[in-house]
Short mmCIF file of N, CA and C in Angstrom, two decimals:
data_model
loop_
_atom_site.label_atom_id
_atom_site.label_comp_id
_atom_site.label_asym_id
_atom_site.label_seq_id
_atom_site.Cartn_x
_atom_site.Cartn_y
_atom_site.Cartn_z
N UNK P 243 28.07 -29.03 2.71
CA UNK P 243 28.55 -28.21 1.61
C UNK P 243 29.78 -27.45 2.08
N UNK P 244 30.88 -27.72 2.04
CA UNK P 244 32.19 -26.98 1.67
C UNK P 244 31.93 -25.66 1.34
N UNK P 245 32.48 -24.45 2.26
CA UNK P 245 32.33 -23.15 2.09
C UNK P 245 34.02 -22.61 2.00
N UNK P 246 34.30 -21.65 1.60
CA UNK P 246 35.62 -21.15 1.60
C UNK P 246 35.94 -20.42 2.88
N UNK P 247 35.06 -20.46 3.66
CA UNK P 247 35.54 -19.39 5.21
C UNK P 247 37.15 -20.19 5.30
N UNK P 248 37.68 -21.39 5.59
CA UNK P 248 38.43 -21.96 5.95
C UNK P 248 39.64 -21.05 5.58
N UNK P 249 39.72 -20.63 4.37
CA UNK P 249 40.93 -19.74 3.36
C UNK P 249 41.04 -18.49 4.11
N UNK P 250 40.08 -17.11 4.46
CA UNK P 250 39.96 -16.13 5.23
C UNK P 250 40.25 -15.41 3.99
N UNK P 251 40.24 -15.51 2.70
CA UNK P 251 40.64 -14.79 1.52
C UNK P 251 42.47 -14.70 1.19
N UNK P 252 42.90 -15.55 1.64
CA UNK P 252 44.61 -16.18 1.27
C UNK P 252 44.48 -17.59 0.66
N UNK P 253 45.76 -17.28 0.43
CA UNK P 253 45.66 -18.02 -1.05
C UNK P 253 47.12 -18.94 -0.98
N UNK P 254 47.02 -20.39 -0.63
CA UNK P 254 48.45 -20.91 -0.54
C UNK P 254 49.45 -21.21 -1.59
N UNK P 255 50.52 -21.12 -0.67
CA UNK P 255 51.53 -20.96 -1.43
C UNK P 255 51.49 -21.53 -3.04
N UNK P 256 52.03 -21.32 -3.97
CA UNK P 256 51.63 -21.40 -5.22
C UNK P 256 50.19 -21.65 -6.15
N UNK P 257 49.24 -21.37 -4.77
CA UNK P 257 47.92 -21.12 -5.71
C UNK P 257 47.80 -20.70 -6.87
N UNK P 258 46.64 -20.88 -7.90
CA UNK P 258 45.99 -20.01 -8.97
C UNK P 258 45.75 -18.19 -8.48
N UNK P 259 46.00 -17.74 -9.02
CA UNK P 259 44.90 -16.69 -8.54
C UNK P 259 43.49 -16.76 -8.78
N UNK P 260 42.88 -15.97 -7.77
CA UNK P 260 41.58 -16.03 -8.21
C UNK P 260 40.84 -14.80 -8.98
N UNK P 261 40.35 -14.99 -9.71
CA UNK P 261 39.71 -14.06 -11.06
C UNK P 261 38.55 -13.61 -10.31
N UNK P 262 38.12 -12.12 -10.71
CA UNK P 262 36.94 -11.27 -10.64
C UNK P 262 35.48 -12.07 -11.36
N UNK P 263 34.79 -11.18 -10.91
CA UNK P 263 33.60 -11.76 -11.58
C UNK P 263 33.57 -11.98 -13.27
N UNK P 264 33.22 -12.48 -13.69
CA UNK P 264 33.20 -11.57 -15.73
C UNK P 264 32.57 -10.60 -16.04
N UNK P 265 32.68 -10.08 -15.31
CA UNK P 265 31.72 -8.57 -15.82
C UNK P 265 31.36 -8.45 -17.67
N UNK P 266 32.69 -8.69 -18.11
CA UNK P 266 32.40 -8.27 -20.04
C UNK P 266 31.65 -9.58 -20.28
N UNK P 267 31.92 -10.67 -19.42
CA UNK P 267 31.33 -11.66 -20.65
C UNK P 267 29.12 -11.70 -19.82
N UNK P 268 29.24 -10.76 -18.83
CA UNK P 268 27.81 -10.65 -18.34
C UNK P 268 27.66 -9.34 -19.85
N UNK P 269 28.42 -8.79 -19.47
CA UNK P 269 27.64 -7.74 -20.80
C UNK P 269 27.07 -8.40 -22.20
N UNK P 270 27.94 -9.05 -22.46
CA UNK P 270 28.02 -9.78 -23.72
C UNK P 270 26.75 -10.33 -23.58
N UNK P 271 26.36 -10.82 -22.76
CA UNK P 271 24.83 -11.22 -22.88
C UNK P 271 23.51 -10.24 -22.30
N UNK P 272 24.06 -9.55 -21.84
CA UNK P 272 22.88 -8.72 -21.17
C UNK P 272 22.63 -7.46 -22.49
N UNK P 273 23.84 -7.20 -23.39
CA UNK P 273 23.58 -6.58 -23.95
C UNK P 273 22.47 -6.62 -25.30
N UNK P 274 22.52 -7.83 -25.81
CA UNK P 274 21.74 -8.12 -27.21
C UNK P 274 20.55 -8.33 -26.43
N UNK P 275 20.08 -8.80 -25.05
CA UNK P 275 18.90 -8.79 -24.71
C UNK P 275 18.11 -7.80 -24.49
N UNK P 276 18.92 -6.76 -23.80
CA UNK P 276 18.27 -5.03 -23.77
C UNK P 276 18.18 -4.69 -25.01
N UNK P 277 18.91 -4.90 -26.08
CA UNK P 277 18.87 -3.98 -27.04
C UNK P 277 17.80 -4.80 -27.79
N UNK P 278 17.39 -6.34 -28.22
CA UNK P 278 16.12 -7.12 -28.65
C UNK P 278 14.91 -6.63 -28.01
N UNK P 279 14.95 -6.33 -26.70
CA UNK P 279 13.28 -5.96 -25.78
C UNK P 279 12.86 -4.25 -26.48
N UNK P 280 14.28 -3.47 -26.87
CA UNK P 280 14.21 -2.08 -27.10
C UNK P 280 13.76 -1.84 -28.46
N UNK P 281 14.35 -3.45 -29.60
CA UNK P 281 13.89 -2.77 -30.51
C UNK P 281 12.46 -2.80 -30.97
N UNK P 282 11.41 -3.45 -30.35
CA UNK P 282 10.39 -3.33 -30.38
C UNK P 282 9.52 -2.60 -30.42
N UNK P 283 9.76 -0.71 -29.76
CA UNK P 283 9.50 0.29 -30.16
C UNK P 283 9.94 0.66 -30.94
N UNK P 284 9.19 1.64 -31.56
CA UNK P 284 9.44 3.02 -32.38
C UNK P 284 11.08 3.70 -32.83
N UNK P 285 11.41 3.71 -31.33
CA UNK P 285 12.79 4.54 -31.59
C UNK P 285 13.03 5.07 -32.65
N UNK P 286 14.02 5.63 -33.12
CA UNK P 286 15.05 5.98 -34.29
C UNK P 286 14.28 5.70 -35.32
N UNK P 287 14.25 4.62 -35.48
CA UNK P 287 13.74 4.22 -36.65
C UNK P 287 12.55 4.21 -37.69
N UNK P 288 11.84 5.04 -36.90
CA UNK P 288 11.01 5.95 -37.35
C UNK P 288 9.47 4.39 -37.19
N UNK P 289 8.44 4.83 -37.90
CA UNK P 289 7.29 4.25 -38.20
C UNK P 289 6.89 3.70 -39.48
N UNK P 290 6.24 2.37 -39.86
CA UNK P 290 5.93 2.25 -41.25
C UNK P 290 6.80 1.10 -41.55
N UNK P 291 6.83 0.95 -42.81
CA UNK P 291 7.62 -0.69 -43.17
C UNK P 291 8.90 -0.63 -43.08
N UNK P 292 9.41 0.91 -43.60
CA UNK P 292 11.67 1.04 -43.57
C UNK P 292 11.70 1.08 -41.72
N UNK P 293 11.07 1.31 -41.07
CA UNK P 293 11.07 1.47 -39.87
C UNK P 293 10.94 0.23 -39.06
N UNK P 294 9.85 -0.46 -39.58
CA UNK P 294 10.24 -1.97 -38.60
C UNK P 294 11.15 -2.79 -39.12
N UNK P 295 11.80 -2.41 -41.01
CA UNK P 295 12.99 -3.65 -41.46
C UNK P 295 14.39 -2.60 -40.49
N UNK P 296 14.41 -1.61 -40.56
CA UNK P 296 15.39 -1.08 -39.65
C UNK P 296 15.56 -1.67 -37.91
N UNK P 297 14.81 -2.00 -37.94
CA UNK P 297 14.74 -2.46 -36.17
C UNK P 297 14.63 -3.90 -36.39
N UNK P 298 14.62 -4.54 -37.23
CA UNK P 298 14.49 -6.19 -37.51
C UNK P 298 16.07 -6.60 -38.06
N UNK P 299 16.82 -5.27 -38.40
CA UNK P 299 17.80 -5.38 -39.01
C UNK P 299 19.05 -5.18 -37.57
N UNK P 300 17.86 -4.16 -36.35
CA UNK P 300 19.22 -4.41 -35.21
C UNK P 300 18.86 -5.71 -34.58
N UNK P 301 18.01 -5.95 -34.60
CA UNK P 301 18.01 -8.02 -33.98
C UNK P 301 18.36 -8.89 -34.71
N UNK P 302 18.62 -8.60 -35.98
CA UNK P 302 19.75 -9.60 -36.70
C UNK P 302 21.07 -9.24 -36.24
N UNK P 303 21.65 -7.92 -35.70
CA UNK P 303 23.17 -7.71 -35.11
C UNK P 303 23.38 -8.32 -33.47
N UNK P 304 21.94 -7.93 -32.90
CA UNK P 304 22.19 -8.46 -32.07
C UNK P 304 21.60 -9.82 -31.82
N UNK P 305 20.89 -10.49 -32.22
CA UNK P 305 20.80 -12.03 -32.08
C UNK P 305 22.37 -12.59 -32.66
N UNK P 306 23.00 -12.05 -33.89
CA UNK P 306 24.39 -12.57 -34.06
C UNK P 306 25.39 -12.22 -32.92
N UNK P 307 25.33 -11.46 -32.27
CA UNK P 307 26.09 -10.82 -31.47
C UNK P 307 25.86 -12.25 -30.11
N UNK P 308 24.83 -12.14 -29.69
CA UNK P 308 23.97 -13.09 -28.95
C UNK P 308 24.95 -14.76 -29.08
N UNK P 309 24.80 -15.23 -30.12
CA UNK P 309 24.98 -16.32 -30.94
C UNK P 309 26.01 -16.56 -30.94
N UNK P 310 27.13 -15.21 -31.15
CA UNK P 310 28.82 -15.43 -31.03
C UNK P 310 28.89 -15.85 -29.72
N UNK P 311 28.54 -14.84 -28.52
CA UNK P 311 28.57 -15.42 -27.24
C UNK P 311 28.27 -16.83 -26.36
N UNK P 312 27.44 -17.05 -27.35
CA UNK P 312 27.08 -18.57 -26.97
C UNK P 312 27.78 -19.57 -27.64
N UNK P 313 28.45 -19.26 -28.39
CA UNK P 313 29.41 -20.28 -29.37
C UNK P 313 30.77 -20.25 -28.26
N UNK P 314 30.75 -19.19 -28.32
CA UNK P 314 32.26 -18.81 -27.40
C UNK P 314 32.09 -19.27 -26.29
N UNK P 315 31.19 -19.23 -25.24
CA UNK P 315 30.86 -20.37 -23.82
C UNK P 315 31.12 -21.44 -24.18
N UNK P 316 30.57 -22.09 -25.40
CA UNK P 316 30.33 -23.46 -25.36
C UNK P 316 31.43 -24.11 -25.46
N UNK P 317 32.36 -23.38 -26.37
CA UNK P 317 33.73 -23.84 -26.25
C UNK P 317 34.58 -23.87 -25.41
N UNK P 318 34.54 -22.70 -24.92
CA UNK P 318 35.54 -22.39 -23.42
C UNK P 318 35.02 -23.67 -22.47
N UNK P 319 33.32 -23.75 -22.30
CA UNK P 319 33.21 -24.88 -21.00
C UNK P 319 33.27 -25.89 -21.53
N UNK P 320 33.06 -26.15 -23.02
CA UNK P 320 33.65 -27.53 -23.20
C UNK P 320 35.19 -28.16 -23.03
N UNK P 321 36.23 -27.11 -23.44
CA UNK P 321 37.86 -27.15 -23.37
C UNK P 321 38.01 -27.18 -21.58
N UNK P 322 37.16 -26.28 -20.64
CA UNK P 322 37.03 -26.74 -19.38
C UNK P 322 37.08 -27.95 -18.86
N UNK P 323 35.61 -28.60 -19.57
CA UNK P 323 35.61 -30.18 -19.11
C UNK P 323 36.64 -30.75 -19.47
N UNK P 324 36.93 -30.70 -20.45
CA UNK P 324 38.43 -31.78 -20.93
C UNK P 324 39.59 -31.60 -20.60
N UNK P 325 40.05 -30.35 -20.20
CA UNK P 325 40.73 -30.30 -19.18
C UNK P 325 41.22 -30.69 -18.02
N UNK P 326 40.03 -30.36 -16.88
CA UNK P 326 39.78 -30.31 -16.41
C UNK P 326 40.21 -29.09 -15.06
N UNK P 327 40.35 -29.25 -13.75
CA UNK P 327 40.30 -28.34 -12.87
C UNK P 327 41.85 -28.35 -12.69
N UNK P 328 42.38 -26.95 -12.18
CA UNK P 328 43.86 -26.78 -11.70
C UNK P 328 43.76 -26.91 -10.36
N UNK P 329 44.65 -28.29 -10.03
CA UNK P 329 44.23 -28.27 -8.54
C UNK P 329 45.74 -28.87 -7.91
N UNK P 330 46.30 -28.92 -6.38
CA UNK P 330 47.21 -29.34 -5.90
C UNK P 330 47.33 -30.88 -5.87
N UNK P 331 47.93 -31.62 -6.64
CA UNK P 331 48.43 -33.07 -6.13
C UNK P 331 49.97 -33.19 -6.20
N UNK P 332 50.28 -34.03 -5.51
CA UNK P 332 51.85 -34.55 -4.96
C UNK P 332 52.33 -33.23 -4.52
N UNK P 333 52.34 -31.92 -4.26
CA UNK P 333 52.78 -30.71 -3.81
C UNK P 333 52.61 -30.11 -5.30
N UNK P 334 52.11 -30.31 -5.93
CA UNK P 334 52.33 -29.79 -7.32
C UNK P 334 50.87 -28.80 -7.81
N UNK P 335 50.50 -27.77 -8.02
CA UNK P 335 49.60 -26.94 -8.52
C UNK P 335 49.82 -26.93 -10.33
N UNK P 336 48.63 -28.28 -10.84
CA UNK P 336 48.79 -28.28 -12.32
C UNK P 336 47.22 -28.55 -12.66
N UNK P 337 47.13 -28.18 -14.35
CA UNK P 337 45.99 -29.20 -14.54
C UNK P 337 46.59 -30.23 -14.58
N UNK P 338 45.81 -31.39 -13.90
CA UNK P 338 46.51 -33.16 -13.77
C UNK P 338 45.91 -33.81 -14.46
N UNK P 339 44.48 -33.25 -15.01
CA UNK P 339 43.73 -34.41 -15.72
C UNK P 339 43.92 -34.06 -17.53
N UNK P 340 44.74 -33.15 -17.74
CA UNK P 340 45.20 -32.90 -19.09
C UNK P 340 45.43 -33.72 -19.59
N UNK P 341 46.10 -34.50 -19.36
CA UNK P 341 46.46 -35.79 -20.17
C UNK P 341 45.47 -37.24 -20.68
N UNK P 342 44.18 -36.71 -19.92
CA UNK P 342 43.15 -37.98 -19.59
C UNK P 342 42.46 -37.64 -20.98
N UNK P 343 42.14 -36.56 -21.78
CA UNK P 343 41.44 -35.68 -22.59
C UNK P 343 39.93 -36.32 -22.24
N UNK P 344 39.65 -35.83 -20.71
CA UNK P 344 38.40 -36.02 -20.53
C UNK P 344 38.31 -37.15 -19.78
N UNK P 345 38.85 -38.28 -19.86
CA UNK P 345 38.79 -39.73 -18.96
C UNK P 345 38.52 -39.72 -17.74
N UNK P 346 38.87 -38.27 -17.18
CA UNK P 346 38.64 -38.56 -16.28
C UNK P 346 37.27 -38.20 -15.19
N UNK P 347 36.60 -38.12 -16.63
CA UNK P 347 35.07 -37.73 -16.08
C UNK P 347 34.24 -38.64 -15.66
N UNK P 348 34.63 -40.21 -16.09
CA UNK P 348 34.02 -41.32 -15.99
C UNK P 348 34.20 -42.42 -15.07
N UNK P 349 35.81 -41.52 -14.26
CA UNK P 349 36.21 -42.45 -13.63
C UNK P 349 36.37 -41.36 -12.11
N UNK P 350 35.18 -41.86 -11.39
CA UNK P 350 35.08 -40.87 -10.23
C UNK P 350 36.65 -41.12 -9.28
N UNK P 351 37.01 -42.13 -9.20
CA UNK P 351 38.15 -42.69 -8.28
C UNK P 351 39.13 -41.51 -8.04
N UNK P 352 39.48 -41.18 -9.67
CA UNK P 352 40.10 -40.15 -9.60
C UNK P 352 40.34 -38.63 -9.04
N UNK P 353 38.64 -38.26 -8.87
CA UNK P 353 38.42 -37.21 -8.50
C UNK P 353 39.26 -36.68 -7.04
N UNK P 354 39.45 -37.31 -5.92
CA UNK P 354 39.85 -37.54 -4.95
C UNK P 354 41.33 -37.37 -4.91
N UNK P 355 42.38 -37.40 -5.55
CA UNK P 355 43.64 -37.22 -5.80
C UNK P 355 43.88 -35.70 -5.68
N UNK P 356 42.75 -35.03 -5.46
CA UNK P 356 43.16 -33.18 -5.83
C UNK P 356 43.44 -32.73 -4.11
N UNK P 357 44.28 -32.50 -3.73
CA UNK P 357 44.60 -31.91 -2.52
C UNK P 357 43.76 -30.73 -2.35
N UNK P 358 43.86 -30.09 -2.70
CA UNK P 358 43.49 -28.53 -2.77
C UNK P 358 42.59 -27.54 -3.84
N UNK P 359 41.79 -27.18 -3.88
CA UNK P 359 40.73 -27.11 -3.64
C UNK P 359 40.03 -28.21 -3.01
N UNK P 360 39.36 -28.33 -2.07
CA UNK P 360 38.72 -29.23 -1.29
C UNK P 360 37.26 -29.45 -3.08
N UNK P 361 36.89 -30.89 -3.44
CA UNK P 361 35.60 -31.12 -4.01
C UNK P 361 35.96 -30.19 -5.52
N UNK P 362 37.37 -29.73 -5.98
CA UNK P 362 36.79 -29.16 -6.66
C UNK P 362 36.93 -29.55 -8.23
N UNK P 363 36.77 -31.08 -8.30
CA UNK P 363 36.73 -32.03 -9.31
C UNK P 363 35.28 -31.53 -10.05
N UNK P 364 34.56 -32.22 -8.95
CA UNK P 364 32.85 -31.98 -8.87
C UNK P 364 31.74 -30.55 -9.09
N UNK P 365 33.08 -29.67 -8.67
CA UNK P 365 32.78 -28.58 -8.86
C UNK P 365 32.20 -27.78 -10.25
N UNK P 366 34.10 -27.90 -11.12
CA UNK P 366 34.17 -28.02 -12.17
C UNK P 366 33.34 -28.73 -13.35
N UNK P 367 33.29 -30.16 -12.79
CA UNK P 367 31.92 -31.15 -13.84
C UNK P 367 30.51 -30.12 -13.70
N UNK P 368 30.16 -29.65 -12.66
CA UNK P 368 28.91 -29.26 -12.57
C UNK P 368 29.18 -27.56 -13.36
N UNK P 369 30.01 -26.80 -12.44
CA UNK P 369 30.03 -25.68 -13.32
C UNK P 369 29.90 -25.10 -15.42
N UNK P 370 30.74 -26.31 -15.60
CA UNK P 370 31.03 -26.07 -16.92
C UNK P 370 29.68 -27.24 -17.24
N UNK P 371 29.13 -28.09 -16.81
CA UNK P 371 28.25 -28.38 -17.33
C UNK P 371 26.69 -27.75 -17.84
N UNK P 372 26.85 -27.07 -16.73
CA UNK P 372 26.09 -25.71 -16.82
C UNK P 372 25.56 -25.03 -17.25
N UNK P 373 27.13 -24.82 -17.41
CA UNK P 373 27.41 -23.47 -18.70
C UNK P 373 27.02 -24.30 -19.92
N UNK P 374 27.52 -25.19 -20.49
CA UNK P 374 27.65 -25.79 -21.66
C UNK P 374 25.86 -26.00 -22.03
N UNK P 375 24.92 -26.17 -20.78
CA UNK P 375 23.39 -26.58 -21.06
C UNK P 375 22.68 -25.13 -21.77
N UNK P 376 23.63 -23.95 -20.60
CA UNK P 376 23.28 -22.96 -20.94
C UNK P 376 23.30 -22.09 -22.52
N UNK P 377 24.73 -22.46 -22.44
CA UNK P 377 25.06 -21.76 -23.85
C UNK P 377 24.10 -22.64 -25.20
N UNK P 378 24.15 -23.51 -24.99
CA UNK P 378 23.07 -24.52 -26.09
C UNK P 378 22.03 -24.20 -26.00
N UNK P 379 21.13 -24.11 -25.18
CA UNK P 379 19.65 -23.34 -25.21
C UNK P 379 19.89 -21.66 -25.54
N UNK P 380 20.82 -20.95 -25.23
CA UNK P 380 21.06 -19.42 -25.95
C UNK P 380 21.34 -19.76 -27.63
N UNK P 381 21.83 -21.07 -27.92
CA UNK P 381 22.51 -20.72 -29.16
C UNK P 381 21.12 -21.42 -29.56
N UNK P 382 20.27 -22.32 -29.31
CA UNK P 382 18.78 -22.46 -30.31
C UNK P 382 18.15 -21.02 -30.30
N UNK P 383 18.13 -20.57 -28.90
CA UNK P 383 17.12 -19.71 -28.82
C UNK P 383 18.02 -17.80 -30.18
N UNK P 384 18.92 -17.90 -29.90
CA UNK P 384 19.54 -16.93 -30.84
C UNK P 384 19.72 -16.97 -32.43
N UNK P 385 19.57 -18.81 -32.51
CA UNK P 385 19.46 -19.22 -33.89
C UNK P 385 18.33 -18.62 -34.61
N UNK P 386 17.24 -19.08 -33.40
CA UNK P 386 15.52 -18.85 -33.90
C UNK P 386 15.75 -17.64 -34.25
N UNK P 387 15.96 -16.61 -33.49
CA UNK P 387 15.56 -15.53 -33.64
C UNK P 387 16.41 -14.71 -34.79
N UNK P 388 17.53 -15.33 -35.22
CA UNK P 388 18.24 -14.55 -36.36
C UNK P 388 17.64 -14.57 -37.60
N UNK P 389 17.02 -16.02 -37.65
CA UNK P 389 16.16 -16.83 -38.86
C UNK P 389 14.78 -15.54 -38.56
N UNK P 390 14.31 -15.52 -37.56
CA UNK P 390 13.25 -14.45 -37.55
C UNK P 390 13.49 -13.29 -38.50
N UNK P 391 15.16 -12.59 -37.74
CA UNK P 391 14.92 -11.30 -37.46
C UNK P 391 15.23 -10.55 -39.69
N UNK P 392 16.07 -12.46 -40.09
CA UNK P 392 16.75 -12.15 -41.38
C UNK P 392 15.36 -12.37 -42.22
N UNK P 393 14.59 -12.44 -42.25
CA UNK P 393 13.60 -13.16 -42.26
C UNK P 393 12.42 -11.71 -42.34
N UNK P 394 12.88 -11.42 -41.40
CA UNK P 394 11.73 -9.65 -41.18
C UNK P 394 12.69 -9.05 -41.42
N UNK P 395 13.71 -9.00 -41.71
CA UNK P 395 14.23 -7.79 -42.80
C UNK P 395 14.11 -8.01 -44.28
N UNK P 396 13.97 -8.67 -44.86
CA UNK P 396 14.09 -9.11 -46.21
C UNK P 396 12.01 -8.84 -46.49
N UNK P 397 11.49 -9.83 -45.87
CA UNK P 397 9.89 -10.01 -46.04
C UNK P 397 9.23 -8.57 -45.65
N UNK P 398 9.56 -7.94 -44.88
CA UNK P 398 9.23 -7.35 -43.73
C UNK P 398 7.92 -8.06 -43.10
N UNK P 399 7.09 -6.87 -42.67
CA UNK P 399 5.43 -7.10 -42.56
C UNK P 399 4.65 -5.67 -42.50
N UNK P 400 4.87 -5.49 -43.84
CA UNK P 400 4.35 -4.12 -44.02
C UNK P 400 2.83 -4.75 -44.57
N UNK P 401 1.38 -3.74 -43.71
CA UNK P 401 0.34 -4.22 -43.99
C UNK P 401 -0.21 -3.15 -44.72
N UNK P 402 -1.36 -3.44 -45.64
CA UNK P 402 -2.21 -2.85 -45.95
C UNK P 402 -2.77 -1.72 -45.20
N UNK P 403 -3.43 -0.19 -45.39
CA UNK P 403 -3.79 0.86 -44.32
C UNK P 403 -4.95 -0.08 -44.16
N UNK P 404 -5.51 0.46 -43.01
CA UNK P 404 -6.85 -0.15 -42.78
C UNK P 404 -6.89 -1.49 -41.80
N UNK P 405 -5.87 -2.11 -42.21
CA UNK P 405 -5.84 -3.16 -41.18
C UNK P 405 -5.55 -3.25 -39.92
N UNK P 406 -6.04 -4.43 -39.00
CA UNK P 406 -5.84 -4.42 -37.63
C UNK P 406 -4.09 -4.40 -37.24
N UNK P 407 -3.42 -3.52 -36.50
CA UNK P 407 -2.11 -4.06 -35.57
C UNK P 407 -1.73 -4.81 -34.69
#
């Protein structure tokens, strides 16, 4: 496995730069999940039937919220794959496989032409593939739950006194 010690954190001559972590696009998902586990209590929203369509009504913002984010991955790592990786060939730092719109996912031969990044054809296929598995299981799982949450705001489930919770 190819490690980056080799670099020492420099970056050759006409490299990419290299980007920070995503911090906003970790929020973007960490956030509709804290705020879905939270609305399950009481909070704000007091107790009784306006009280659970009020809290069914913030997991419809945030399952949509959820849902945008996963739409928005799926695209970015899909326009990734077809792309493909910015890497050094002939002395040149370009995307090279732009022109393939994707071809050149099928044809490993190619992969090997990238000077620089060492592997990072393979890299890219796996990274954005990933992502792309990922964002598709967030966007069923965010679908479900909007259909839930629109679903318990409108119906609610306000019960009879007397009955079990």
């Amino acid at each position: 496995m190819p490690t980056c010690s080799g670099y020492r954190g420099k970056l050759a001559a006409g490299a990419p730069p290299m980007h920070p972590w995503p911090v906003p696009h970790l929020l973007q998902v960490l956030c509709p999940g804290i705020a879905a586990v939270r609305a399950g209590g009481k909070g704000c929203c007091g107790a009784g039937c306006c009280g659970n369509r009020c809290r069914m009504l913030r997991s419809v913002f945030c399952s949509a919220f959820g849902l945008l984010g996963a739409i928005y991955c799926l695209a970015v790592s899909g326009a990734g794959l077809q792309i493909g990786p910015k890497c050094l060939m002939n002395g040149k730092w370009d995307y090279h496989f732009q022109e393939t719109s994707g071809g050149y996912l099928l044809n490993n031969t190619q992969w090997n032409l990238c000077e620089e990044p060492p592997h990072v054809v393979p890299w890219n296929v796996t990274l954005f593939s990933l992502l792309m598995t990922a964002s598709g299981l967030e966007i069923i799982l965010c679908g479900t739950q909007l259909v839930n949450a629109v679903i318990g705001v409108f119906c609610g489930d306000c019960r009879k006194k007397g009955t079990a919770e």
